[in-house]
């Protein structure tokens, strides 16, 4: 139906906007020299080397902010 298609299209655009914002944030981290470091690990006081996000994760999601463990914890808290 038209309403369903309209809602679907709006969600799609919203998701695209979220991804663009994450990409912009990743580019800022590149400029700041913190790209590839887990934000949650750094907040927890881990060193930059211990906060490094694995390259395989960065290749899969180049704009990712957190390592897998920290992202899993974040998602569990938001449920």
C-alpha positions as a Markdown table, in Angstrom:
| # | Residue | x | y | z |
|---|---|---|---|---|
| 1 | Unk | 0.0 | 0.0 | 0.0 |
| 2 | Unk | 1.0 | 3.6 | -0.4 |
| 3 | Unk | 1.4 | 4.3 | 3.3 |
| 4 | Unk | 3.7 | 1.3 | 3.8 |
| 5 | Unk | 5.9 | 2.3 | 0.8 |
| 6 | Unk | 6.1 | 5.9 | 2.1 |
| 7 | Unk | 7.1 | 4.8 | 5.6 |
| 8 | Unk | 9.6 | 2.3 | 4.1 |
| 9 | Unk | 11.2 | 5.1 | 2.0 |
| 10 | Unk | 11.4 | 7.5 | 4.9 |
| 11 | Unk | 13.1 | 4.8 | 7.1 |
| 12 | Unk | 15.5 | 4.2 | 4.2 |
| 13 | Unk | 16.4 | 7.9 | 3.9 |
| 14 | Unk | 16.8 | 8.2 | 7.7 |
| 15 | Unk | 19.2 | 5.3 | 7.7 |
| 16 | Unk | 21.2 | 6.8 | 4.9 |
| 17 | Unk | 21.4 | 10.1 | 6.8 |
| 18 | Unk | 22.6 | 8.2 | 9.9 |
| 19 | Unk | 25.3 | 6.5 | 7.9 |
| 20 | Unk | 26.4 | 9.8 | 6.4 |
| 21 | Unk | 26.7 | 11.3 | 9.8 |
| 22 | Unk | 28.8 | 8.4 | 11.0 |
| 23 | Unk | 31.1 | 8.8 | 8.0 |
| 24 | Unk | 31.5 | 12.5 | 8.7 |
| 25 | Unk | 32.4 | 11.6 | 12.3 |
| 26 | Unk | 34.9 | 9.0 | 11.1 |
| 27 | Unk | 36.6 | 11.6 | 8.8 |
| 28 | Unk | 36.8 | 14.0 | 11.8 |
| 29 | Unk | 38.5 | 11.2 | 13.8 |
| 30 | Unk | 41.0 | 10.7 | 10.9 |
| 31 | Unk | 41.8 | 14.5 | 11.1 |
| 32 | Unk | 42.2 | 14.2 | 14.9 |
| 33 | Unk | 44.4 | 11.1 | 14.7 |
| 34 | Unk | 42.0 | 8.9 | 16.7 |
| 35 | Unk | 40.5 | 6.9 | 13.7 |
| 36 | Unk | 40.7 | 3.2 | 14.4 |
| 37 | Unk | 40.6 | 3.6 | 18.2 |
| 38 | Unk | 37.6 | 2.4 | 20.1 |
| 39 | Unk | 35.9 | 5.4 | 21.7 |
| 40 | Unk | 34.5 | 3.3 | 24.6 |
| 41 | Unk | 37.9 | 1.8 | 25.4 |
| 42 | Unk | 39.5 | 5.2 | 25.4 |
| 43 | Unk | 36.8 | 6.5 | 27.8 |
| 44 | Unk | 37.5 | 3.5 | 30.0 |
| 45 | Unk | 41.1 | 4.6 | 30.2 |
| 46 | Unk | 42.8 | 2.0 | 28.0 |
| 47 | Unk | 45.8 | 3.1 | 26.0 |
| 48 | Unk | 45.6 | 3.9 | 22.3 |
| 49 | Unk | 47.3 | 0.6 | 21.4 |
| 50 | Unk | 44.9 | -1.4 | 23.6 |
| 51 | Unk | 41.9 | 0.6 | 22.2 |
| 52 | Unk | 42.8 | -0.3 | 18.6 |
| 53 | Unk | 39.9 | -1.6 | 16.5 |
| 54 | Unk | 40.9 | -4.7 | 14.5 |
| 55 | Unk | 41.5 | -3.9 | 10.8 |
| 56 | Unk | 39.0 | -6.6 | 9.7 |
| 57 | Unk | 36.3 | -4.7 | 11.6 |
| 58 | Unk | 37.3 | -1.4 | 10.1 |
| 59 | Unk | 37.3 | -3.0 | 6.6 |
| 60 | Unk | 33.8 | -4.3 | 7.2 |
| 61 | Unk | 32.5 | -1.0 | 8.7 |
| 62 | Unk | 35.0 | 1.8 | 8.0 |
| 63 | Unk | 33.1 | 4.3 | 10.1 |
| 64 | Unk | 32.7 | 2.1 | 13.2 |
| 65 | Unk | 33.3 | 3.8 | 16.6 |
| 66 | Unk | 33.8 | 0.9 | 18.9 |
| 67 | Unk | 35.5 | -2.5 | 19.0 |
| 68 | Unk | 33.2 | -5.6 | 18.9 |
| 69 | Unk | 33.2 | -6.1 | 22.7 |
| 70 | Unk | 32.3 | -2.6 | 23.5 |
| 71 | Unk | 29.7 | -2.4 | 20.8 |
| 72 | Unk | 28.1 | -5.6 | 22.1 |
| 73 | Unk | 28.0 | -4.1 | 25.6 |
| 74 | Unk | 26.5 | -0.9 | 24.3 |
| 75 | Unk | 23.8 | -2.8 | 22.4 |
| 76 | Unk | 23.0 | -4.9 | 25.4 |
| 77 | Unk | 22.5 | -1.8 | 27.6 |
| 78 | Unk | 20.2 | -0.2 | 25.0 |
| 79 | Unk | 17.9 | -3.2 | 24.8 |
